[in-house]
Structures are given as structure tokens and as C-alpha cells.
Protein backbone atom coordinates (compact mmCIF):
# COMPACT_ATOMS: atom_id res chain seq x y z
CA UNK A 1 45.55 -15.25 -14.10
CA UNK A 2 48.37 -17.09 -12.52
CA UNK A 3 51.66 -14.95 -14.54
CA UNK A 4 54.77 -15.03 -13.44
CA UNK A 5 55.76 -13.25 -10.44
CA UNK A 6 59.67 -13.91 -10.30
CA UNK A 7 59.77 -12.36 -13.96
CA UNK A 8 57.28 -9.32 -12.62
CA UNK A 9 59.52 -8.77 -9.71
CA UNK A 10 62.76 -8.57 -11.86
CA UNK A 11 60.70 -5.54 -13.87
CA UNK A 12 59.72 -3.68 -10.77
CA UNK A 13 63.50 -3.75 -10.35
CA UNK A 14 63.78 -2.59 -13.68
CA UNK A 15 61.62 -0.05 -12.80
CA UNK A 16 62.53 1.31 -9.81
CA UNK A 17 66.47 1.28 -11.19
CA UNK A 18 65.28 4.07 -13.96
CA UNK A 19 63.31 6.09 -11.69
CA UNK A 20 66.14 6.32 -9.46
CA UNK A 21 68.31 7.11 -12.09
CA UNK A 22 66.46 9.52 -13.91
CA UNK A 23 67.86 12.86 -12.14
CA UNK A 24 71.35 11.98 -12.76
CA UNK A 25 70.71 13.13 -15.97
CA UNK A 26 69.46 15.93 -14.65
CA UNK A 27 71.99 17.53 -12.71
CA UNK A 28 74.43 17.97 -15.73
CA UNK A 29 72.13 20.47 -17.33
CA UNK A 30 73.85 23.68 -17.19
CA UNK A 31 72.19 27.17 -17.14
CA UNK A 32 68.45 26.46 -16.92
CA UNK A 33 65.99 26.94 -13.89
CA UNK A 34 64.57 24.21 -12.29
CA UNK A 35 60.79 24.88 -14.42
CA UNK A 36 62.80 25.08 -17.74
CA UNK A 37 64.58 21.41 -17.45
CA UNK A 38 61.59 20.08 -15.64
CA UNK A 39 58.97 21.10 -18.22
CA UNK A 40 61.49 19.89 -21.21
CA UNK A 41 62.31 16.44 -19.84
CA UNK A 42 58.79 16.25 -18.91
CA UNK A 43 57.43 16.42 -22.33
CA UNK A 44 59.82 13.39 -23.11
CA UNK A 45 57.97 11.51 -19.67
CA UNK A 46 54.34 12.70 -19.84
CA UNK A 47 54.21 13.01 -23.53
CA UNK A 48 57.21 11.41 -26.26
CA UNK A 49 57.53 8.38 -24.49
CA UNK A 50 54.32 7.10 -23.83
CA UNK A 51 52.57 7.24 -27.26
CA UNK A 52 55.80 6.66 -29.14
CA UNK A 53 56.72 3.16 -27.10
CA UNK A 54 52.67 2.40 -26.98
CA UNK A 55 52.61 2.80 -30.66
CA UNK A 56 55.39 0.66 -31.03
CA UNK A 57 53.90 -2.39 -28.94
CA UNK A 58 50.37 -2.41 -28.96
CA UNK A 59 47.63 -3.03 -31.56
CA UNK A 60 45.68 -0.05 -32.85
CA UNK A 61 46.49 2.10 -30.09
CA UNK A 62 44.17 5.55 -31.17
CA UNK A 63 41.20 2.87 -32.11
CA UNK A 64 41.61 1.50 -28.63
CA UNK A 65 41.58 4.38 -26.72
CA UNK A 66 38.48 5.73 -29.10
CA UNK A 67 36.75 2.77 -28.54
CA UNK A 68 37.30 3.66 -24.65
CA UNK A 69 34.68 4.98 -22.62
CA UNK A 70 34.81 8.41 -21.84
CA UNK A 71 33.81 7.79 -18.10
CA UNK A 72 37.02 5.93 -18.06
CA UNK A 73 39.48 8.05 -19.64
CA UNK A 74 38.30 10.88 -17.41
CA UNK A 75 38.93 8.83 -14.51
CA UNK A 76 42.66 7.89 -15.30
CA UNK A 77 43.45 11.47 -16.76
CA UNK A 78 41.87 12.45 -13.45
CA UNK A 79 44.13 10.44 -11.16
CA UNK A 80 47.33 10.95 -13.27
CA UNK A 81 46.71 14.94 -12.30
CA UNK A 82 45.82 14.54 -8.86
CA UNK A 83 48.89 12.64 -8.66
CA UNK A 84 51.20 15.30 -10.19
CA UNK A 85 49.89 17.36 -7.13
CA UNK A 86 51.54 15.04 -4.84
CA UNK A 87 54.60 15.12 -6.35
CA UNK A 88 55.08 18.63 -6.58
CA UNK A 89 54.57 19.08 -2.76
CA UNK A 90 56.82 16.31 -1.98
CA UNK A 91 59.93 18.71 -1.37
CA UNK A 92 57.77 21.14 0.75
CA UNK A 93 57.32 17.95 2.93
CA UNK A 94 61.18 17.53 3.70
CA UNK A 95 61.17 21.45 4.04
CA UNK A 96 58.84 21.28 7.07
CA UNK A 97 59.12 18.11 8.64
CA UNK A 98 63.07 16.91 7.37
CA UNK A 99 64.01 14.10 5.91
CA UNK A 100 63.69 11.46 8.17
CA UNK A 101 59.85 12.09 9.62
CA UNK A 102 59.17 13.82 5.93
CA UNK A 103 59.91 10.47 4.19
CA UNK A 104 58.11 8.27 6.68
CA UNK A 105 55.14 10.27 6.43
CA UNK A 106 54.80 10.91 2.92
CA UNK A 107 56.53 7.78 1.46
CA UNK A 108 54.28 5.20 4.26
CA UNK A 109 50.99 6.85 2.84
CA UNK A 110 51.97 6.81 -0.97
CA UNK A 111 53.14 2.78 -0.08
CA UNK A 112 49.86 1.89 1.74
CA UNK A 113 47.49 4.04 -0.25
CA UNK A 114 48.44 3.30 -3.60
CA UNK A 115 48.95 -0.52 -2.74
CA UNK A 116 45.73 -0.78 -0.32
CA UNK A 117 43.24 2.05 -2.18
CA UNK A 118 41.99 -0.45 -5.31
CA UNK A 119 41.44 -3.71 -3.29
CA UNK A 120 39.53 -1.69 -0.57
CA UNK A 121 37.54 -0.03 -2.71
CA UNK A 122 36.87 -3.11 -5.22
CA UNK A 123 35.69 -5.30 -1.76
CA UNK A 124 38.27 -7.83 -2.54
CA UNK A 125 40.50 -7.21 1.01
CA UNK A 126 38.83 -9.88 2.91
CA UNK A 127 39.46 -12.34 0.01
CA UNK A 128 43.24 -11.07 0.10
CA UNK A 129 43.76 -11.44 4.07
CA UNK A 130 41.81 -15.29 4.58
CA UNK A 131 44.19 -16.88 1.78
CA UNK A 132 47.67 -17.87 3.31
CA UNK A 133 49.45 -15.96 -0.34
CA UNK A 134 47.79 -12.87 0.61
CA UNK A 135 48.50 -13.34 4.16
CA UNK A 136 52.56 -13.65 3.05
CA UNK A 137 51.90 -10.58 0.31
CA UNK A 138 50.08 -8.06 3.27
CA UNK A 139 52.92 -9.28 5.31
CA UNK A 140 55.79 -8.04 2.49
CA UNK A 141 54.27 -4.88 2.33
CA UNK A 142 54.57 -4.23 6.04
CA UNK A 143 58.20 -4.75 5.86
CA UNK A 144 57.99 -2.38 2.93
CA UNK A 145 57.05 -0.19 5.23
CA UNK A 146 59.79 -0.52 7.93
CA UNK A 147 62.12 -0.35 5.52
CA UNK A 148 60.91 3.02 4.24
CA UNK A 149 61.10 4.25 8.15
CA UNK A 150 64.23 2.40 8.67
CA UNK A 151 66.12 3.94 5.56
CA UNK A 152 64.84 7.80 6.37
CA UNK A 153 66.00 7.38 10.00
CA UNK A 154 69.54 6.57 8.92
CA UNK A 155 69.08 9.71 6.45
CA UNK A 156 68.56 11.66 9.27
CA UNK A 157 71.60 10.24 11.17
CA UNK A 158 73.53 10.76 8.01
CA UNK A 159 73.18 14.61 8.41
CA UNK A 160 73.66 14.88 11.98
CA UNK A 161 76.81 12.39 11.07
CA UNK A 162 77.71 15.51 8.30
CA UNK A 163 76.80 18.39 10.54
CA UNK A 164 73.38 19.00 8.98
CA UNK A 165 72.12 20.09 12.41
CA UNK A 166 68.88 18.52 12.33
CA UNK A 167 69.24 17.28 16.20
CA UNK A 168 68.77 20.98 16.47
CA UNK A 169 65.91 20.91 14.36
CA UNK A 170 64.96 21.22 10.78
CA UNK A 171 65.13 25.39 9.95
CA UNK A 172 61.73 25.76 8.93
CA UNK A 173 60.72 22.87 11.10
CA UNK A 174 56.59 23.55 11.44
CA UNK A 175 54.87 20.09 13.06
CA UNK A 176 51.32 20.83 11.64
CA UNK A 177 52.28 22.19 8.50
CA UNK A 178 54.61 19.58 7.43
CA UNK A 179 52.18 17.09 8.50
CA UNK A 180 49.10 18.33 6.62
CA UNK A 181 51.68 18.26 3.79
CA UNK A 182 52.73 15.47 4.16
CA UNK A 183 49.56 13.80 4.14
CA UNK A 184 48.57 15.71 1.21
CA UNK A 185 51.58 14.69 -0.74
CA UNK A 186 51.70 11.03 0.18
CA UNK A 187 48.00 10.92 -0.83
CA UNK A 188 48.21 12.48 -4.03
CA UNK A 189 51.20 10.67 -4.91
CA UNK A 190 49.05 7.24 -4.44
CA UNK A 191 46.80 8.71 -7.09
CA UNK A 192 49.23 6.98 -9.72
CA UNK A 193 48.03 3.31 -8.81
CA UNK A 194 44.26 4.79 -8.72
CA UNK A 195 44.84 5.60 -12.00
CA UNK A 196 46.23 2.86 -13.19
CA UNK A 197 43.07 0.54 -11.65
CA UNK A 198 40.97 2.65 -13.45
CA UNK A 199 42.56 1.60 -16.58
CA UNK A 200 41.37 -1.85 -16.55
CA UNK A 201 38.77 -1.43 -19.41
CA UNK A 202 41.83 -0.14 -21.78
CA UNK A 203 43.79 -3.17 -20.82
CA UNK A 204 40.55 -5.60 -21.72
CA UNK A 205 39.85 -3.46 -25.52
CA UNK A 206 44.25 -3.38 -26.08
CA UNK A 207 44.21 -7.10 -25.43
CA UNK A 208 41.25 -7.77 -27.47
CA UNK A 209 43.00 -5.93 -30.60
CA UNK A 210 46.02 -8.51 -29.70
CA UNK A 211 48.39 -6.77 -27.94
CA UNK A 212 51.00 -8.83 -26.42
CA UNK A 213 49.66 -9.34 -22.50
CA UNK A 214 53.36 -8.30 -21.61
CA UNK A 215 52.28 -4.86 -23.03
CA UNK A 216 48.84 -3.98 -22.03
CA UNK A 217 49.43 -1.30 -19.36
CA UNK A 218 51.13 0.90 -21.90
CA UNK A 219 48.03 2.54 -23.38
CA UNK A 220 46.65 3.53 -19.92
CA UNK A 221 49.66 4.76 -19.22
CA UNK A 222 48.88 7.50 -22.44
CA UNK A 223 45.82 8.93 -20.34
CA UNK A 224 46.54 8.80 -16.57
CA UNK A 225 50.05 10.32 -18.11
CA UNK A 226 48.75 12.97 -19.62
CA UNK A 227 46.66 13.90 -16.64
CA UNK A 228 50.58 14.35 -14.63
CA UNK A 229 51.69 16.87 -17.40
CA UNK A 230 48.37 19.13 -17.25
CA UNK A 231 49.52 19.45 -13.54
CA UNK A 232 53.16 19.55 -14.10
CA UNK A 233 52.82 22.20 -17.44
CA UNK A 234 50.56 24.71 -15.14
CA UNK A 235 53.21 25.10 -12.22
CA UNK A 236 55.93 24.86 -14.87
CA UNK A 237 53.94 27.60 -16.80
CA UNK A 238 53.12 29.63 -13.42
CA UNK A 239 56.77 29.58 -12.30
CA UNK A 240 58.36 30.65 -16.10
CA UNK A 241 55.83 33.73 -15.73
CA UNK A 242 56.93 34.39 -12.22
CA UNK A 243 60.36 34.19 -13.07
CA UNK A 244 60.31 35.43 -16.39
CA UNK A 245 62.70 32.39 -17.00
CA UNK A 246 61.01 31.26 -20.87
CA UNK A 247 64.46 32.51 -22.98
CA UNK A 248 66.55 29.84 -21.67
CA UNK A 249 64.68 27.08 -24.00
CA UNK A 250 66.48 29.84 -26.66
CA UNK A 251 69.73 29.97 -24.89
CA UNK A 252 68.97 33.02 -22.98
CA UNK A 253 70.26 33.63 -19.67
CA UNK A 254 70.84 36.31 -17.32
CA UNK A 255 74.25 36.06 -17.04
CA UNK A 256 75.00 36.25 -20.20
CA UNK A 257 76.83 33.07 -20.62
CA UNK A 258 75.49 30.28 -23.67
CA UNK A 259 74.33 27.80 -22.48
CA UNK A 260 75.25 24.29 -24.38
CA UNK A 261 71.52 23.89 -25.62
CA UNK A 262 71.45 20.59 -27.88
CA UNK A 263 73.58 19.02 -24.86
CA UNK A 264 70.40 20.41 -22.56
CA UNK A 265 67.66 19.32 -24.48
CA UNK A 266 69.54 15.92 -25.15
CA UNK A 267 69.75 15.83 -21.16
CA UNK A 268 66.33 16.63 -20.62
CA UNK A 269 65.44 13.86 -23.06
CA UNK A 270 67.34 11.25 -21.71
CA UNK A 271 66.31 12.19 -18.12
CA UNK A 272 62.68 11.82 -18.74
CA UNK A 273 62.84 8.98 -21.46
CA UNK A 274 64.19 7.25 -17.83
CA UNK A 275 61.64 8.75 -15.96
CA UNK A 276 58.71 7.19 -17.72
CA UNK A 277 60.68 3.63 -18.16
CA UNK A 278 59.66 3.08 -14.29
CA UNK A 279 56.52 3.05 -15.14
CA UNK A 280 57.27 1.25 -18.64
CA UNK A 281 58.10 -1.60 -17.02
CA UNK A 282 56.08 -1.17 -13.98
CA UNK A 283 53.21 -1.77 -16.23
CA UNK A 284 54.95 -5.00 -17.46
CA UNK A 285 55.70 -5.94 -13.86
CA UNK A 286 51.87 -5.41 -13.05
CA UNK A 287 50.91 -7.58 -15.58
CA UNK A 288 53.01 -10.71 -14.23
CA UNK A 289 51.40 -10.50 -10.91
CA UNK A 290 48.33 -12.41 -11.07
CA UNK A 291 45.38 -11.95 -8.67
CA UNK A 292 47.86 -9.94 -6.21
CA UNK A 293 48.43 -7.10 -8.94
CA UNK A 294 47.70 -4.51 -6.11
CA UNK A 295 51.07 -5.55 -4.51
CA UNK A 296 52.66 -4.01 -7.97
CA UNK A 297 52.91 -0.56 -6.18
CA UNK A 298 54.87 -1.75 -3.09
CA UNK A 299 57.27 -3.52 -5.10
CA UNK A 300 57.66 0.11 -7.28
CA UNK A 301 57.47 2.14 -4.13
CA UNK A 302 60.50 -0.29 -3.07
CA UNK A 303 62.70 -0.32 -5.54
CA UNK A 304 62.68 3.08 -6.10
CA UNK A 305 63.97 3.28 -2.57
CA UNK A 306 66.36 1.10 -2.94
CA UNK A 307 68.35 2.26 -6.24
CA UNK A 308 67.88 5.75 -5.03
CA UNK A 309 69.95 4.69 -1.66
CA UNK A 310 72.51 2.60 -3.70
CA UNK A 311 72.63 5.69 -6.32
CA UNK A 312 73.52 7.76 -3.10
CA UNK A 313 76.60 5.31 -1.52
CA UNK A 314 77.65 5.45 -5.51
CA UNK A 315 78.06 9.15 -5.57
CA UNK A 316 79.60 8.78 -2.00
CA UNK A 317 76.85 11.12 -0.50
CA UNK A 318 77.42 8.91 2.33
CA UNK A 319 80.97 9.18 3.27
CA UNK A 320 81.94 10.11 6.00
CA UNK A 321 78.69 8.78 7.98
CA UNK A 322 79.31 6.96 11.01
CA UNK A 323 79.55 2.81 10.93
CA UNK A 324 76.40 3.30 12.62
CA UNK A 325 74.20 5.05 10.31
CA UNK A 326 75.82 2.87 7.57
CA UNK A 327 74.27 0.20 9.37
CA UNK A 328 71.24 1.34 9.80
CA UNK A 329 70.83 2.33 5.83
CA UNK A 330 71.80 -1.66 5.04
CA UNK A 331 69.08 -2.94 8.10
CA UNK A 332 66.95 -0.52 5.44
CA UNK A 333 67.84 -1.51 2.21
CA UNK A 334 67.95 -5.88 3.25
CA UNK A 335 64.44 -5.13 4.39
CA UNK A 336 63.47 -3.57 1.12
CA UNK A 337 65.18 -6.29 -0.55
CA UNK A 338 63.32 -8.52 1.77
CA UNK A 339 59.81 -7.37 1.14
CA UNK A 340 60.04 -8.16 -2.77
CA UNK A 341 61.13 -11.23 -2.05
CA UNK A 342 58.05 -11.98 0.57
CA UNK A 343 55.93 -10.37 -1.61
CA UNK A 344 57.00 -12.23 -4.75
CA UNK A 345 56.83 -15.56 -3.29
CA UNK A 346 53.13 -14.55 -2.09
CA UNK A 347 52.24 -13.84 -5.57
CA UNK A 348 54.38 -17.13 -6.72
CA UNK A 349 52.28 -18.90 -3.93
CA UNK A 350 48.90 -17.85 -5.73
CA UNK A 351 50.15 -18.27 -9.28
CA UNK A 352 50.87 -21.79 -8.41
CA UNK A 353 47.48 -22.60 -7.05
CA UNK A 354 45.70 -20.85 -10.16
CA UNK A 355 48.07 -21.61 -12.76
């Protein structure tokens, strides 16, 4: 009940390091269309990964999830689809509204709907808010919050810093569209934690065959998982067609050139294999977090944020950016930094009092 929040903390960090990381990957792939390295690392994330590392460390994984009840594994492969929905209208977001407002918008909804969603809907809110530890852990995710705004404002200075010319506007700049997308997106992508919730009956049958606590989010993970690569596979598959783009998984391009395909696939493999470690040890984070397990998606939302910023001043995407915007991004990144640590000592505050 109690766990150990410090230790949970340091594996949202864990986390949120690989899912920042993942693209780098990524970009070195050399020849292929977006839908042809997306679809191949995402077999390694939606697919590889999951049953191979929750074979590994769980008990009787395929008698666990048979034992499951259908209603259940509907629910998570459910969410996991709705949120691949989100993320694939994530970049039509920044198209319409730009970074700064896009980010806000859809990053604020996926932070408070993902982290807010379960309790609300289990009734246990009220509970949260009249104890002084979920007082402190509400209050961390608010500063979550400002420190998503603060971090996409100083994005947006960084391009006018660069000559982006978004004080002139964003080129396709549509207020109503990019909102409704927005809102779309940062809903769906809050589907994930939904998901997750709904796993708690695979958690109770995994840790009744005697898996290892540390490991019992790993089997949901299987389900609401495979729910993202239904979604992900059909625009993948819709996009190949379009683009009649399916010969360069065989090395063929329109160009002409060869592409270096082992060094590709290995790419793609490595690139996803990170992708789905955020939510390897996100699950292992979760589990650490006692009564306040909610807050588990704030701390993710977080550190993604925060590694994908550092990731950016580490490939100097940031030079020449004024001292002021530079600033601003640190204000940004010492308030994420700050909200783990507020919402970590909530959860330590709780722990303590139900140890």
C-alpha cells in the first residue's frame, strides 16, 4: 500500500529519459518514409517488447491473461487504441495552433486527463483533496502544468529568437481547428492512463501467480499495447497504399539508391525497444506509488518534457536563442523538476502514514 515513492520517482525518470530518447534513433534511418520506419519500430514497441520482457518477468503470463475477463481486456485494448488516435493528431495540433499554444493545449489536457480521469471516475477525489499528502500531490501536478505552459512559451520565443516568424503567425494558423484538435489529441492521448486503470484485475491474477510486485504492470501493458498498434498499423497501412511506399522494407526506393537495410531495421528496433521502456518502467514507477498511483501520469507526462528539452540544448537546437528565452526554458524545466519532487514527497507523505 505504502511503496516507495523516491524509488518510483527515480523510474518515471527512467521513463521519461527513453521516451525522449527514442527518436534519436530514428532520425539516422536513411531512405524510408515516415509510415515505413514508424510501422517497423512500432512492431518492436506495440508488439516485441511487451510480451518478450513480460514473459521474461512475470509468472504464467498467457494463463494470466486467459484467466482475464474478457470485459476487461476489451476495455484496455480499447483505451490503448483510442490513445494511438491522440497521438497521431498530435503534429496536426502544432500545424494549426504552433508550438507554443499547440503544446499547452494538447500537453495540459493529456497531464490533467490522464492524471485526474481514474480518481474522478472511481469517486476517490474528495478522499485525495481532504488529506494534507493529496493536498501537496494535486498541488505538484499544478506546477506540472505551468511548467508544460512555461517550457512551450520559451519554444515559441526560441523561433521568433531563430527567425521562425511565428510573431507573424503560424502559416496554417486556424484558431478553431487547431483547437478542436487539440482537444481531441490531448484527450485521446490521456486514453493511455485509462487503460492502464482498467488493468487492475490483470495486476491482482499476475500477482496472485507470484509475479514480483515490481513487475505487475507489464502484462497490461500486452493488451492496452496492442490496442496502440491496431491504430498505429491502419494509418501506417492507409499511408503505404497511398504512397505506394511498401518496397522500401525490401530496399526499394525511388531513387534508386540502396538503402543500408539491416542498419534500418536495427534502427527501427532500437528506437522502439526505447519507446516502450517509458512505459516499462512507468509501470514499475506506478507500482511504487501507493494510494496516489494516479499521480504516476504527471510524473511521466513530466519527465518526458524534461529529457525531451535537455535532448534539445544537447543537440544545440537552442543556440543561438536569446538569454531570455534560455531563461525562460530553465524557469520551465526547475518547475518540472519541481513538481516530481512535490509530488513525490506527497506520495512519501502517505506512504509514511500507511506503511
Amino acid at each position: 500500500m505504502g511503496g516507495n515513492p523516491p524509488l518510483g520517482v527515480l523510474f518515471h525518470w527512467l521513463g521519461g529519459f527513453a521516451s525522449a530518447s527514442f527518436y534519436v534513433p530514428y532520425k539516422r534511418i536513411k531512405l524510408w518514409s515516415w509510415e515505413i520506419f514508424w510501422l517497423a519500430g512500432g512492431i518492436f514497441s506495440w508488439a516485441i517488447a511487451p510480451w518478450l520482457f513480460a514473459s521474461l518477468r512475470t509468472e504464467d503470463l498467457l494463463s494470466v491473461l486467459a484467466s482475464t475477463p474478457s470485459r476487461t481486456l476489451l476495455w484496455c485494448w480499447f483505451w490503448g487504441a483510442m490513445w494511438g488516435f491522440g497521438g497521431l493528431t498530435f503534429g496536426l495540433t502544432m500545424r494549426y495552433l504552433g508550438l507554443s499554444l499547440g503544446m499547452a493545449v494538447a500537453l495540459g489536457l493529456t497531464t490533467v486527463i490522464g492524471t485526474m480521469g481514474p480518481p474522478i471516475f472511481h469517486g476517490t477525489i474528495g478522499e485525495i483533496a481532504s488529506r494534507p499528502s493529496g493536498q501537496l500531490t494535486l498541488l505538484g501536478i499544478l506546477v506540472t502544468l505551468a511548467g508544460i505552459v512555461v517550457v512551450a512559451r520559451a519554444g515559441s520565443a526560441k523561433d521568433k529568437d531563430l527567425g521562425g516568424k511565428i510573431s507573424e503567425g503560424v502559416a496554417e494558423f486556424d484558431l478553431r481547428k487547431g483547437l478542436l484538435i487539440a482537444v481531441f489529441s490531448g484527450v485521446m492521448s490521456g486514453c493511455f492512463a485509462w487503460g492502464l486503470d482498467a488493468g487492475q484485475p490483470i495486476r491482482d491474477l499476475t500477482l496472485a501467480a507470484g509475479t514480483d510486485p515490481l513487475s505487475q504492470g507489464l502484462p497490461v501493458l500486452c493488451v492496452v499495447l496492442a490496442g496502440g498498434l491496431t491504430t498505429n498499423a491502419i494509418w501506417c497501412a492507409i499511408l503505404i497504399r497511398r504512397n505506394r511506399s511498401f518496397g522500401q522494407f525490401l530496399g526499394r526506393v525511388p531513387t534508386g539508391e540502396k538503402p543500408r537495410l539491416l542498419v534500418n531495421y536495427l534502427l527501427a528496433a532500437l528506437g522502439g525497444t526505447l519507446w516502450y521502456f517509458q512505459f516499462f518502467f512507468y509501470t514499475m514507477g506506478e507500482s511504487q506509488m501507493g494510494r496516489y498511483g494516479f499521480s504516476s501520469w504527471t510524473l511521466h507526462m513530466a519527465s518526458i518534457i524534461l529529457f525531451s528539452t535537455l535532448w534539445g540544448f544537447a543537440l544545440k537546437e537552442w543556440k543561438g536563442a536569446s538569454l531570455r528565452t534560455r531563461t525562460l526554458v530553465w524557469t520551465g524545466i526547475g518547475l518540472l523538476v519541481g513538481s516530481t519532487v512535490i509530488i513525490g514527497a506527497g506520495n512519501m507523505i502517505e506512504a509514511g502514514m500507511n506503511p
